[in-house]
PDB file of C-alpha atoms in Angstrom:
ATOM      1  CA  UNK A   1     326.559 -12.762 136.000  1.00 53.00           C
ATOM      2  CA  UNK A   2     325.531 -10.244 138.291  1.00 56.00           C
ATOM      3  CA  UNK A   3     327.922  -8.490 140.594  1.00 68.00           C
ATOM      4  CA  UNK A   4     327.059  -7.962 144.002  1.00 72.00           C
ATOM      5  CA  UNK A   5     328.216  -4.164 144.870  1.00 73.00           C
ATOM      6  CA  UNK A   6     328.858  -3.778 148.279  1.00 74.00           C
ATOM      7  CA  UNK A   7     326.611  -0.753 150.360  1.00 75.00           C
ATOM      8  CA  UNK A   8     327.340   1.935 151.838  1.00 81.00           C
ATOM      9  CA  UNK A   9     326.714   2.349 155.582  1.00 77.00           C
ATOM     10  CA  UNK A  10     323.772   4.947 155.040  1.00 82.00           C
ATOM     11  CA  UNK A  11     322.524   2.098 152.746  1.00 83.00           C
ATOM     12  CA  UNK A  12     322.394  -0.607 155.169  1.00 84.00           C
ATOM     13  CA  UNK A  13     320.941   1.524 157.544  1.00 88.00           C
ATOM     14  CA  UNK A  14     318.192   2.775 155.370  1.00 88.00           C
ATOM     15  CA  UNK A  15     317.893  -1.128 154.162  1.00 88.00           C
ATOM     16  CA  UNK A  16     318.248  -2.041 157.741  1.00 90.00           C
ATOM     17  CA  UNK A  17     314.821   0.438 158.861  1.00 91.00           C
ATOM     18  CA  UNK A  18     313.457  -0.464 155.664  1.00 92.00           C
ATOM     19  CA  UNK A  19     313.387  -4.076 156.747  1.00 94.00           C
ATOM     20  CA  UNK A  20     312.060  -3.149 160.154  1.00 94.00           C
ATOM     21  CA  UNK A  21     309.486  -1.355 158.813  1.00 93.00           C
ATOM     22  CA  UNK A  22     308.628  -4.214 156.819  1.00 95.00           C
ATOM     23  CA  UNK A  23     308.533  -6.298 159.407  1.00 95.00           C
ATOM     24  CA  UNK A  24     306.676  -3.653 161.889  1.00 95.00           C
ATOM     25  CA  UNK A  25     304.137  -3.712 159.106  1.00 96.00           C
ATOM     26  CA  UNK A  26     303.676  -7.145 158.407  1.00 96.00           C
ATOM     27  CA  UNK A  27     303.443  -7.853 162.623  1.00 95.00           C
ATOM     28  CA  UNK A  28     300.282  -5.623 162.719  1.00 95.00           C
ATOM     29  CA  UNK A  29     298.932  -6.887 159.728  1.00 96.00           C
ATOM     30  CA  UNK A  30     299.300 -11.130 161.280  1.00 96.00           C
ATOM     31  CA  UNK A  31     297.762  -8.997 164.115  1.00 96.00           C
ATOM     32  CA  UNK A  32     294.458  -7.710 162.427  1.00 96.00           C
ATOM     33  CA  UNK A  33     294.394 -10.570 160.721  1.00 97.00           C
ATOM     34  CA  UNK A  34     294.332 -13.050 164.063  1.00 96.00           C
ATOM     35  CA  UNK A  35     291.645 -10.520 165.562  1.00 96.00           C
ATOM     36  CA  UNK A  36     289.797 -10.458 162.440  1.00 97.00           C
ATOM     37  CA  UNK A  37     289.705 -14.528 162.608  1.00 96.00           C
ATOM     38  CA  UNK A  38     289.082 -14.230 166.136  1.00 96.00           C
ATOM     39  CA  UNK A  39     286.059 -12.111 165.580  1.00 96.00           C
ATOM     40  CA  UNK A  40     285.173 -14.395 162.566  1.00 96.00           C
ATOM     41  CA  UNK A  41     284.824 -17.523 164.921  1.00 96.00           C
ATOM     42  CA  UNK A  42     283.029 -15.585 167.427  1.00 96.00           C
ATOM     43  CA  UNK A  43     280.293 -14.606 164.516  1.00 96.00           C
ATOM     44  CA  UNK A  44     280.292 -17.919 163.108  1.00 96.00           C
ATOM     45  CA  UNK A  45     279.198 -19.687 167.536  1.00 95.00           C
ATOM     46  CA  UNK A  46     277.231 -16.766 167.709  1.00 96.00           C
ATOM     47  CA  UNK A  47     275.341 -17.471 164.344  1.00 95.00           C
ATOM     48  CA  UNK A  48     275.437 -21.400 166.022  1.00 95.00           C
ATOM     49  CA  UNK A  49     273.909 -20.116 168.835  1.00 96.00           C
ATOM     50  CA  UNK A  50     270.810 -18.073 167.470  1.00 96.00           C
ATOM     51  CA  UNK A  51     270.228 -21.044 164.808  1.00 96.00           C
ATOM     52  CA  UNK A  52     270.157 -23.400 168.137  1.00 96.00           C
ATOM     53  CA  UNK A  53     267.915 -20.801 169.853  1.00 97.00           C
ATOM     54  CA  UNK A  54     265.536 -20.657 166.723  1.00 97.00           C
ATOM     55  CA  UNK A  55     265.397 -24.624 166.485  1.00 96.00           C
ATOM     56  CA  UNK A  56     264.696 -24.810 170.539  1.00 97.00           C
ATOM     57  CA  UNK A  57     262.226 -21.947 169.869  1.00 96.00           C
ATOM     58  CA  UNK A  58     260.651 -23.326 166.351  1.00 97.00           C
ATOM     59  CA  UNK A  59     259.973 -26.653 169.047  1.00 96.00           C
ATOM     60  CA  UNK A  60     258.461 -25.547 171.668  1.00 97.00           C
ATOM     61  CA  UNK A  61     255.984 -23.336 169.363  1.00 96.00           C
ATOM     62  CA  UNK A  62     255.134 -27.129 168.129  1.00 96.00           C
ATOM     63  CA  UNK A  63     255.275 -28.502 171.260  1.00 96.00           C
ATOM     64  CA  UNK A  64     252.513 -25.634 172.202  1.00 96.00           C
ATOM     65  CA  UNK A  65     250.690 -26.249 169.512  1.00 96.00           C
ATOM     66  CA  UNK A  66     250.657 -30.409 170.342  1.00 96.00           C
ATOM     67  CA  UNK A  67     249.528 -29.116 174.240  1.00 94.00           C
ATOM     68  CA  UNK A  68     246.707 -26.945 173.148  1.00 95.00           C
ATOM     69  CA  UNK A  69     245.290 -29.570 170.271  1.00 95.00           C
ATOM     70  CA  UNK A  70     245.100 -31.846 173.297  1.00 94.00           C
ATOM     71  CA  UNK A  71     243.857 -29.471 175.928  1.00 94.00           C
ATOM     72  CA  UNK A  72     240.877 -28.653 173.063  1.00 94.00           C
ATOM     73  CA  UNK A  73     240.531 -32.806 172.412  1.00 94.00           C
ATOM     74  CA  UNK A  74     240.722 -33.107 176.162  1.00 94.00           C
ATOM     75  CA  UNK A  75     237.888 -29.981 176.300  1.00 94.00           C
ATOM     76  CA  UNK A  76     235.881 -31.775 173.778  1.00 94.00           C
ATOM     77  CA  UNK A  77     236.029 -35.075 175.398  1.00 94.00           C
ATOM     78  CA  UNK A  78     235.035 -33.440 178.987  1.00 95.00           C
ATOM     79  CA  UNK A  79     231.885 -31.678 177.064  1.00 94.00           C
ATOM     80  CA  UNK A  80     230.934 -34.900 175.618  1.00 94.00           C
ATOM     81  CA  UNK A  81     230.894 -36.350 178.791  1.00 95.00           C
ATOM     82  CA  UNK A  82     229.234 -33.746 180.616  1.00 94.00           C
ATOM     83  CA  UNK A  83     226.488 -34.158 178.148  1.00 94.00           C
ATOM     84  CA  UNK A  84     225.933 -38.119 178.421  1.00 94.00           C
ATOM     85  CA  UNK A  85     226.304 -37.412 182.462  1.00 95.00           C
ATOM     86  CA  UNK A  86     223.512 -34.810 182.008  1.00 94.00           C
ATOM     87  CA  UNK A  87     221.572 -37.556 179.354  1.00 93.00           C
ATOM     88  CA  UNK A  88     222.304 -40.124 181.850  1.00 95.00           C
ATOM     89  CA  UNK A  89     221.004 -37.372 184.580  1.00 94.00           C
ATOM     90  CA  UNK A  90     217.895 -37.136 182.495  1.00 94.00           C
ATOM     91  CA  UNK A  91     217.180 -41.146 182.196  1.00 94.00           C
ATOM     92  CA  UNK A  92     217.691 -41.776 185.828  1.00 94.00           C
ATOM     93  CA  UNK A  93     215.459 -38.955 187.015  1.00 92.00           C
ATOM     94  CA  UNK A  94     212.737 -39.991 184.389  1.00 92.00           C
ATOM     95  CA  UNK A  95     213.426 -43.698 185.641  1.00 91.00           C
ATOM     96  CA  UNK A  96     212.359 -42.629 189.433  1.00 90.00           C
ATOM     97  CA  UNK A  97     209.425 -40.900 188.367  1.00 91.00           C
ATOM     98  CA  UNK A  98     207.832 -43.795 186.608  1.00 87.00           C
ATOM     99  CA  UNK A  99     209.227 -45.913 189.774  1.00 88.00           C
ATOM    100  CA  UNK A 100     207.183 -43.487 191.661  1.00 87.00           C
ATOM    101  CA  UNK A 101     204.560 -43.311 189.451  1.00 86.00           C
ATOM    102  CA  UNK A 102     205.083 -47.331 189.420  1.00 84.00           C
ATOM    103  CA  UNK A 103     204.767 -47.334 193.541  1.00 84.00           C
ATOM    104  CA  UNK A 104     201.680 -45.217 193.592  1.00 84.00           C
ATOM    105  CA  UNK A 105     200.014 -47.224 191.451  1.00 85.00           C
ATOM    106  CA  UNK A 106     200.844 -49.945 193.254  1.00 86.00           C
ATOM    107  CA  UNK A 107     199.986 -48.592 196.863  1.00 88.00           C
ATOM    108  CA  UNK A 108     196.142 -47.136 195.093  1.00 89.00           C
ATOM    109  CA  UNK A 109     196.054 -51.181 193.283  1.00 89.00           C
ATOM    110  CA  UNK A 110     196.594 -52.449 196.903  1.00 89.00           C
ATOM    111  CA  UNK A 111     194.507 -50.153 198.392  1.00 90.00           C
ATOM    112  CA  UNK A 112     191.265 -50.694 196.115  1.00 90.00           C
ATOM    113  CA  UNK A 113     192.283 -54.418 196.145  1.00 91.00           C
ATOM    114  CA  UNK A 114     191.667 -54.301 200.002  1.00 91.00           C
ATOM    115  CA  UNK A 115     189.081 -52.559 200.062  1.00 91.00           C
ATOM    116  CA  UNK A 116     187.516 -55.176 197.445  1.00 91.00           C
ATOM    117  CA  UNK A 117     188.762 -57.992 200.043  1.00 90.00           C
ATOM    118  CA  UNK A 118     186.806 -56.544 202.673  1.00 91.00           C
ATOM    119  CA  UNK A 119     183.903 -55.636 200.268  1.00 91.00           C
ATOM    120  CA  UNK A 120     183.529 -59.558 199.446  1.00 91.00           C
ATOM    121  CA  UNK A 121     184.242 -60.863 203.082  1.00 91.00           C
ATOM    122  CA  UNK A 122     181.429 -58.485 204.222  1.00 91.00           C
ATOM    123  CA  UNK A 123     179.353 -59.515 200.969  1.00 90.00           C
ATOM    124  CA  UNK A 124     180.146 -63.395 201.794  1.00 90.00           C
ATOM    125  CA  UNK A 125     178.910 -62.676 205.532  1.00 91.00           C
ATOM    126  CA  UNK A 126     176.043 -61.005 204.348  1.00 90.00           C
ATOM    127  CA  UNK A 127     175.199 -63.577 201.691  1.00 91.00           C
ATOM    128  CA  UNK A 128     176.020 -66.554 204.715  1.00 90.00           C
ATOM    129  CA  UNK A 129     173.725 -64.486 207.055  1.00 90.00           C
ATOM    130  CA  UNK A 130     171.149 -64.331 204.506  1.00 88.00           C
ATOM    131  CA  UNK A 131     171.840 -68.194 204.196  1.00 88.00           C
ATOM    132  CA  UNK A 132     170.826 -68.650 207.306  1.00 88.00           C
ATOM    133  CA  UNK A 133     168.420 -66.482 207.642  1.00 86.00           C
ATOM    134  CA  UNK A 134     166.729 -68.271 204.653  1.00 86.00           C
ATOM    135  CA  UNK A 135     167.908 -72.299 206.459  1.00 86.00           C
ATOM    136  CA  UNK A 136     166.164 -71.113 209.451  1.00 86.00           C
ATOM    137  CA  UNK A 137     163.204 -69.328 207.686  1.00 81.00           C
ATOM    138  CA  UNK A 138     163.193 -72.849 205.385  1.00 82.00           C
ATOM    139  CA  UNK A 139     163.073 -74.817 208.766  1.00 82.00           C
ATOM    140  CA  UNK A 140     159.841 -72.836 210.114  1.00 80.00           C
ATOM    141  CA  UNK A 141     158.119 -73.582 206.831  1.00 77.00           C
ATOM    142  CA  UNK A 142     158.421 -77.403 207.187  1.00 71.00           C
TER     143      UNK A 142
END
């Protein structure tokens, strides 16, 4: 077995700051370490944070992307409709030229078939006068 000597006073007093030391020691180093894992955790929200920022980032780039392949399908669409309004513009203007064309031709038709009226209601006078003429001349000769 051992034997326990007993110490000195100078040796319980150099044990004594020994232990103090120690303990001094080991307080700064629970210290560091607690700021250390304090700092650790404020790395590790941080590093949360700017991958949340890059994945709200990364989506609206997409979501850009999304608006401006519909803004160009929405461009498209509004050219394609510009051009059948401008086709359509095209028909319809072509449509009241042969209705005028259509109106003239009917307003001369009318015209000449007037003119043809009167034409054969003079010719029908002329060819009853002439009637006459020849009923009375006819009448003379008996």
């Amino acid at each position: 077995k051992a034997q326990e000597t007993p110490c000195t006073p100078g040796e319980y007093k150099a044990i004594n700051s020994a232990v103090k030391s120690a303990s001094r020691k080991a307080d700064s180093i629970n210290e560091r370490v607690a700021n250390i894992q304090i700092k650790k955790r404020r790395l590790m929200d941080n590093a949360s944070q700017v991958r949340s920022l890059e994945d709200k980032r990364r989506e609206a780039e997409e979501a850009l992307q999304k608006e401006m392949a519909a803004e160009l399908a929405e461009r498209a669409e509004v050219e394609s409709a510009e051009a059948a309004l401008a086709g359509a513009e095209k028909t319809l203007f072509a449509a009241k030229t042969k209705l005028n064309v259509g109106a003239r031709a009917r307003a001369m038709a009318r015209s000449v078939a007037a003119e043809a009226a009167a034409q054969a209601r003079k010719g029908r006078e002329e060819v009853s006068q002439q009637k006459k003429e020849l009923i009375a001349l006819m009448e003379t000769l008996q």
